[in-house]
Amino acid sequence: MIAHLIARDAMRGLRAAGLPVAFFLIAATLFPFAVGPDARLLAKAGGGMLWLAALLAALLPIERLVAPDADAGILDQYAARGISDEAIALAKIVAHWLSFGPPLMIAALPGAALLGLDAPTLGRLEAGLAIGTPALAALGVTVAALTAGLRGAGALAGLMLLPLAVPLLIFGAGALAADGGQAFKLLGATALLLTAGAPFAAGAALTALRD
């Protein structure tokens, strides 16, 4: 049942993955127009901008992560079958990451080319995204569960998620430097903490949503 939930949500997310990927690439395309053609400046600031674009892209599908299932009574059906809310939350986190994490990592290749990032920086960017995007997915599902059913849930979710994701952005951007080993460790620790705690926080929110 959990595997079915992951597959269903991941396929639903992949069908709509074009929008986050397009947003990511548009941000990479427009950034040089905003800061000018200075190649050194683009290479220095571009990686951090791609991290910010990844965060905003993860926000786009947040309203459909939990609310549609809650409105349709699907969460109640899972609970009636004995599936814990924490397991449902974990399945949704995995599915959300599968639907946007790998596509964004692929989209980072042309994005890095547009910004003139060299191969070592691109490698560190991809490694950082591999570490950090599961935490972004975990935050997305948790915030979606907390705001499901509320008026203006999308805007409220953005206001809640952005401050929580600031450490990921700071350490992710810091890891792009040649001497960013310490930032990589902090990024990994932060991502692990957020990813491990999210199923319990989101599960509690799902329980409250059904009550």
Short mmCIF file of N, CA and C in Angstrom, two decimals, residues 51 97 105 125-134:
data_model
loop_
_atom_site.label_atom_id
_atom_site.label_comp_id
_atom_site.label_asym_id
_atom_site.label_seq_id
_atom_site.Cartn_x
_atom_site.Cartn_y
_atom_site.Cartn_z
N TRP A 51 20.34 27.49 -6.22
CA TRP A 51 19.78 26.95 -4.98
C TRP A 51 18.46 27.63 -4.63
N TRP A 97 9.90 14.09 -3.51
CA TRP A 97 11.29 14.21 -3.94
C TRP A 97 11.50 13.57 -5.31
N MET A 105 17.90 18.27 -10.68
CA MET A 105 19.33 17.98 -10.81
C MET A 105 19.73 17.88 -12.28
N LEU A 125 27.60 21.53 -6.88
CA LEU A 125 26.19 21.90 -6.91
C LEU A 125 25.30 20.66 -6.97
N GLU A 126 25.65 19.71 -7.84
CA GLU A 126 24.85 18.50 -7.97
C GLU A 126 24.88 17.69 -6.67
N ALA A 127 26.06 17.58 -6.06
CA ALA A 127 26.16 16.85 -4.79
C ALA A 127 25.32 17.53 -3.71
N GLY A 128 25.38 18.87 -3.68
CA GLY A 128 24.59 19.59 -2.69
C GLY A 128 23.10 19.42 -2.91
N LEU A 129 22.67 19.46 -4.16
CA LEU A 129 21.24 19.25 -4.45
C LEU A 129 20.81 17.84 -4.08
N ALA A 130 21.68 16.86 -4.33
CA ALA A 130 21.34 15.49 -3.95
C ALA A 130 21.15 15.36 -2.44
N ILE A 131 21.91 16.13 -1.68
CA ILE A 131 21.79 16.10 -0.22
C ILE A 131 20.61 16.94 0.25
N GLY A 132 20.42 18.11 -0.36
CA GLY A 132 19.47 19.07 0.17
C GLY A 132 18.04 18.92 -0.33
N THR A 133 17.84 18.41 -1.55
CA THR A 133 16.48 18.35 -2.07
C THR A 133 15.57 17.40 -1.28
N PRO A 134 16.06 16.28 -0.71
CA PRO A 134 15.15 15.52 0.16
C PRO A 134 14.64 16.33 1.35
#
